Amino acid sequence: MEFAVVTLLPEMFTALTDFGITGRAFKEGIATLNLVNPRDFSVDRHGTVDDKPYGGGPGMLLKVEPVLKAVDVAKQQCQSPAKVIYFSAQGRRLVQTDVNSLAAEPAVIFIAGRYEGLDQRLIDLVVDEEYSIGDYVLSGGEIPAMAAMDAIVRLLPGVLGDAESAEEESFTDGLLEYPQYTRPESVSGRRVPEVLLSGDHAKIKNWRRQQSLGRTFLRRPDLLDKRGLSTDEKKLLEEFLQDLSLD
Ligand code: SAM
């Protein structure tokens, strides 16, 4: 999959390209990344890329021309038609289903805002989707772009081995993941749930499903409202809540 990012701070992206699972994917060519800096398209010798907002007010905006040119160059560098995404605090919250759809695209261009963001006409002209990563304000769109690319890259075929499979992770089935444990069996008097030591795979699967449902009900009831529950799942959740009240 091809990625391009329009950014004033291309150096930040080594965090993604040089480390861990994403680093491996970029090294193996499963994903490619082009970084295009609007400063390279500034028309004055100072490399100016920002200007005052019309109507006054605090801060500066990214100038239209250098960003527009950078997006054009990013599009030309992609082999396939690319979707253009702008990360902004005002966008729709990015969720796993959006990540799944983006992972099915052949090419995606992210625009990372800086200063007070982009001129609205630029957004209207070139942006296909505007996403936020949460209800808080960051100083730039680079970290949101990296967060999205990380989430996308791990879904690409060949990136995660069987041992790291994304299939049972949180949000895959509209639920949070069940609690996990590793050795030793006892930590400060707290033991691993007996069922996980039983070797009974059907029981373990059932317990995990129940924990997933219970955890989602307690922590993110909004996810269950959206998803709904089958009759079996309702029963598992009722049992989970009964056990909880007995505890
Ligand atoms: N003036 C903007 C506002 O009030 O919505 C905030 C601009 S912010 C300081 C600079 C850039 O950071 C934005 O253009 C955007 O690209 C990025 N950014 C900030 N918060 C974000 C968030 N929650 N999600 C995605 N991008 C964000």
Coordinates of C-alpha atoms and ligand atoms in Angstrom, one line a residue:
M1 CA 0.0 0.0 0.0
E2 CA 1.2 3.5 -0.8
F3 CA 1.2 6.3 1.8
A4 CA 2.2 9.9 1.3
V5 CA 2.2 12.6 4.0
V6 CA 2.2 16.3 3.4
T7 CA 4.1 17.6 6.4
L8 CA 6.4 20.4 7.6
L9 CA 8.1 17.9 9.9
P10 CA 9.0 14.8 7.8
E11 CA 11.8 13.8 10.2
M12 CA 9.1 12.7 12.8
F13 CA 8.1 9.8 10.6
T14 CA 11.2 7.7 11.4
A15 CA 9.2 6.7 14.6
L16 CA 7.0 4.7 12.2
T17 CA 9.4 3.6 9.5
D18 CA 12.3 2.6 11.7
F19 CA 10.8 0.7 14.5
G20 CA 8.7 -2.4 15.3
I21 CA 6.0 -4.0 13.2
T22 CA 5.5 -0.9 11.0
G23 CA 9.3 -0.6 10.5
R24 CA 9.4 -4.2 9.2
A25 CA 6.5 -3.6 6.9
F26 CA 8.2 -0.5 5.3
K27 CA 11.5 -2.3 5.0
E28 CA 9.9 -5.3 3.3
G29 CA 8.0 -2.9 0.9
I30 CA 4.5 -4.1 2.0
A31 CA 3.9 -0.4 2.6
T32 CA 5.7 2.6 1.1
L33 CA 5.9 6.2 2.4
N34 CA 6.6 9.4 0.5
L35 CA 7.0 12.6 2.6
V36 CA 6.3 15.9 0.8
N37 CA 7.2 19.1 2.6
P38 CA 5.1 22.2 1.7
R39 CA 8.1 24.3 2.6
D40 CA 9.8 23.1 -0.6
F41 CA 7.0 24.8 -2.6
S42 CA 7.1 28.2 -0.8
V43 CA 7.5 31.0 -3.2
D44 CA 9.7 33.3 -1.1
R45 CA 13.4 32.9 -0.2
H46 CA 12.5 32.6 3.5
G47 CA 10.4 29.5 2.9
T48 CA 7.3 31.0 4.3
V49 CA 4.4 28.6 4.7
D50 CA 2.1 30.4 7.1
D51 CA 0.0 33.6 7.0
K52 CA -2.4 35.6 9.2
P53 CA -6.1 34.6 9.2
Y54 CA -8.5 37.0 7.5
G55 CA -10.6 38.7 10.1
G56 CA -7.8 38.6 12.7
G57 CA -7.5 36.3 15.7
P58 CA -4.7 34.4 17.3
G59 CA -2.2 32.3 15.4
M60 CA -1.3 31.7 11.8
L61 CA -2.7 29.4 9.1
L62 CA -0.9 27.2 6.6
K63 CA -0.8 29.1 3.2
V64 CA -2.9 27.5 0.5
E65 CA -0.4 27.4 -2.4
P66 CA 2.5 25.4 -0.9
V67 CA 0.1 22.8 0.6
L68 CA -1.9 22.6 -2.7
K69 CA 1.3 22.0 -4.6
A70 CA 2.6 19.5 -2.1
V71 CA -0.7 17.5 -2.4
D72 CA -0.4 17.6 -6.2
V73 CA 3.2 16.2 -6.0
A74 CA 2.1 13.5 -3.6
K75 CA -0.7 12.5 -6.0
Q76 CA 1.7 12.3 -8.9
Q77 CA 4.2 10.2 -6.9
C78 CA 1.5 7.6 -6.1
Q79 CA 1.1 4.8 -8.7
S80 CA -2.7 4.5 -7.9
P81 CA -5.4 7.0 -7.3
A82 CA -5.1 8.2 -3.7
K83 CA -7.7 9.2 -1.1
V84 CA -6.8 12.5 0.6
I85 CA -7.3 12.6 4.4
Y86 CA -6.9 15.7 6.6
F87 CA -6.4 15.1 10.3
S88 CA -8.1 17.8 12.3
A89 CA -9.6 18.2 15.8
Q90 CA -12.9 19.0 14.0
G91 CA -13.1 15.8 11.9
R92 CA -15.2 12.7 12.6
R93 CA -13.6 10.4 15.2
L94 CA -11.5 7.7 13.4
V95 CA -12.6 4.2 14.5
Q96 CA -11.6 0.7 13.5
T97 CA -14.1 0.4 10.7
D98 CA -12.6 3.5 9.1
V99 CA -9.2 2.0 9.5
N100 CA -10.4 -1.2 7.8
S101 CA -11.8 0.8 4.9
L102 CA -8.6 2.8 4.5
A103 CA -6.5 -0.5 4.6
A104 CA -8.5 -1.5 1.5
E105 CA -7.4 1.6 -0.5
P106 CA -4.3 1.3 -2.8
A107 CA -3.0 4.7 -1.8
V108 CA -3.7 7.3 0.9
I109 CA -2.4 10.8 1.3
F110 CA -2.5 12.4 4.8
I111 CA -2.2 16.1 5.3
A112 CA -0.7 16.9 8.6
G113 CA -1.8 20.4 9.8
R114 CA 0.3 22.8 11.8
Y115 CA -0.2 26.3 13.2
E116 CA -4.0 26.8 13.4
G117 CA -4.7 24.4 10.5
L118 CA -5.7 24.8 6.9
D119 CA -7.6 27.5 4.9
Q120 CA -11.2 26.1 4.5
R121 CA -11.0 26.4 0.7
L122 CA -8.1 24.0 0.7
I123 CA -10.1 21.5 2.7
D124 CA -13.1 21.9 0.3
L125 CA -10.9 21.5 -2.8
V126 CA -8.7 18.5 -2.0
V127 CA -9.8 16.7 1.1
D128 CA -11.9 13.5 0.8
E129 CA -12.3 12.8 4.5
E130 CA -11.5 14.8 7.7
Y131 CA -10.7 12.7 10.8
S132 CA -9.9 13.4 14.4
I133 CA -8.1 11.0 16.7
G134 CA -9.9 12.3 19.9
D135 CA -11.5 15.3 21.6
Y136 CA -8.3 17.1 22.5
V137 CA -6.0 19.5 20.5
L138 CA -2.5 18.5 19.4
S139 CA 0.1 20.8 17.9
G140 CA 0.2 19.0 14.6
G141 CA -1.3 16.3 12.4
E142 CA 1.8 14.2 12.3
I143 CA 1.1 12.0 15.3
P144 CA -2.5 11.4 14.1
A145 CA -1.2 10.5 10.7
M146 CA 1.3 8.1 12.3
A147 CA -1.4 6.6 14.5
A148 CA -3.6 5.9 11.5
M149 CA -0.8 4.5 9.4
D150 CA 0.2 2.2 12.3
A151 CA -3.4 0.9 12.6
I152 CA -3.7 0.5 8.8
V153 CA -0.3 -1.2 8.2
R154 CA -0.9 -3.9 10.8
L155 CA -4.0 -5.0 8.8
L156 CA -2.1 -5.4 5.5
P157 CA -1.5 -9.0 4.4
G158 CA 1.9 -10.3 5.5
V159 CA 2.5 -7.8 8.2
L160 CA 1.3 -9.7 11.3
G161 CA 2.3 -13.3 11.6
D162 CA -0.2 -15.9 13.0
A163 CA 1.2 -15.4 16.4
E164 CA 0.4 -11.6 16.3
S165 CA -2.9 -12.0 14.4
A166 CA -5.3 -9.0 14.5
E167 CA -8.3 -11.3 14.5
E168 CA -8.9 -11.4 18.2
E169 CA -8.0 -7.8 19.0
S170 CA -10.2 -5.1 20.5
F171 CA -12.8 -3.7 18.1
T172 CA -12.4 -6.4 15.5
D173 CA -15.7 -7.9 16.4
G174 CA -17.1 -4.6 17.9
L175 CA -15.9 -5.8 21.3
L176 CA -13.0 -5.1 23.6
E177 CA -10.5 -7.9 24.0
Y178 CA -10.6 -10.3 27.0
P179 CA -8.0 -9.9 29.8
Q180 CA -4.7 -11.7 29.2
Y181 CA -2.2 -13.3 31.5
T182 CA 1.4 -14.6 31.2
R183 CA 3.7 -16.4 33.6
P184 CA 4.1 -16.6 36.6
E185 CA 0.8 -18.2 37.7
S186 CA 0.6 -16.1 40.8
V187 CA 1.5 -12.4 41.2
S188 CA 1.2 -10.8 44.7
G189 CA -1.4 -13.5 45.6
R190 CA -3.4 -12.9 42.4
R191 CA -3.7 -16.1 40.5
V192 CA -4.3 -16.6 36.8
P193 CA -8.0 -17.7 36.3
E194 CA -8.1 -21.5 36.6
V195 CA -9.9 -22.0 33.2
L196 CA -6.8 -20.7 31.4
L197 CA -4.7 -23.5 33.0
S198 CA -7.3 -26.2 32.2
G199 CA -6.1 -27.0 28.6
D200 CA -9.8 -27.2 27.6
H201 CA -9.8 -25.1 24.5
A202 CA -13.6 -24.9 24.1
K203 CA -14.0 -23.7 27.8
I204 CA -11.2 -21.2 27.3
K205 CA -12.8 -19.8 24.1
N206 CA -16.2 -19.5 25.9
W207 CA -14.6 -17.8 28.9
R208 CA -12.8 -15.3 26.7
R209 CA -15.9 -14.5 24.8
Q210 CA -17.8 -13.9 28.1
Q211 CA -15.0 -11.7 29.4
S212 CA -14.9 -9.7 26.2
L213 CA -18.7 -9.1 26.4
G214 CA -18.5 -8.2 30.1
R215 CA -15.6 -5.9 29.7
T216 CA -17.2 -4.1 26.8
F217 CA -20.5 -3.8 28.8
L218 CA -18.6 -2.3 31.8
R219 CA -16.1 -0.1 29.9
R220 CA -17.7 0.8 26.5
P221 CA -21.5 0.2 26.6
D222 CA -21.7 2.5 23.6
L223 CA -20.0 -0.3 21.5
L224 CA -22.6 -2.8 22.6
D225 CA -25.5 -0.4 21.8
K226 CA -24.2 -0.1 18.3
R227 CA -23.4 -3.8 17.7
G228 CA -26.3 -5.6 19.5
L229 CA -26.0 -9.1 21.0
S230 CA -27.1 -12.6 19.9
T231 CA -29.2 -14.7 22.3
D232 CA -26.1 -16.7 23.3
E233 CA -24.1 -13.6 23.9
K234 CA -26.9 -12.1 26.1
K235 CA -26.8 -15.3 28.2
L236 CA -23.0 -15.1 28.6
L237 CA -23.3 -11.5 29.6
E238 CA -26.0 -12.2 32.2
E239 CA -23.8 -14.9 33.7
F240 CA -20.8 -12.6 33.8
L241 CA -22.9 -9.9 35.6
Q242 CA -24.3 -12.5 38.1
D243 CA -20.7 -13.7 38.9
L244 CA -19.7 -10.1 39.3
S245 CA -22.5 -9.4 41.8
L246 CA -21.6 -12.6 43.8
D247 CA -17.9 -11.3 44.0
Ligands
SAM1 N1 -7.2 25.7 15.3 C1 -7.5 24.2 15.3 C2 -8.9 24.0 16.0 O1 -9.2 24.7 16.9 O2 -9.5 23.0 15.6 C3 -6.4 23.5 16.0 C4 -5.1 23.4 15.2 S1 -3.9 22.4 15.9 C5 -3.0 23.4 16.9 C6 -2.8 22.1 14.5 C7 -3.1 20.8 13.7 O3 -3.0 19.7 14.6 C8 -4.4 20.7 13.1 O4 -4.5 21.4 11.8 C9 -4.5 19.2 12.9 O5 -3.9 18.8 11.7 C10 -3.8 18.6 14.1 N2 -4.7 18.2 15.2 C11 -4.8 18.8 16.4 N3 -5.7 18.1 17.1 C12 -6.1 17.0 16.4 C13 -6.9 15.9 16.7 N4 -7.6 15.8 17.8 N5 -7.1 14.9 15.7 C14 -6.4 15.1 14.5 N6 -5.6 16.1 14.2 C15 -5.4 17.0 15.2

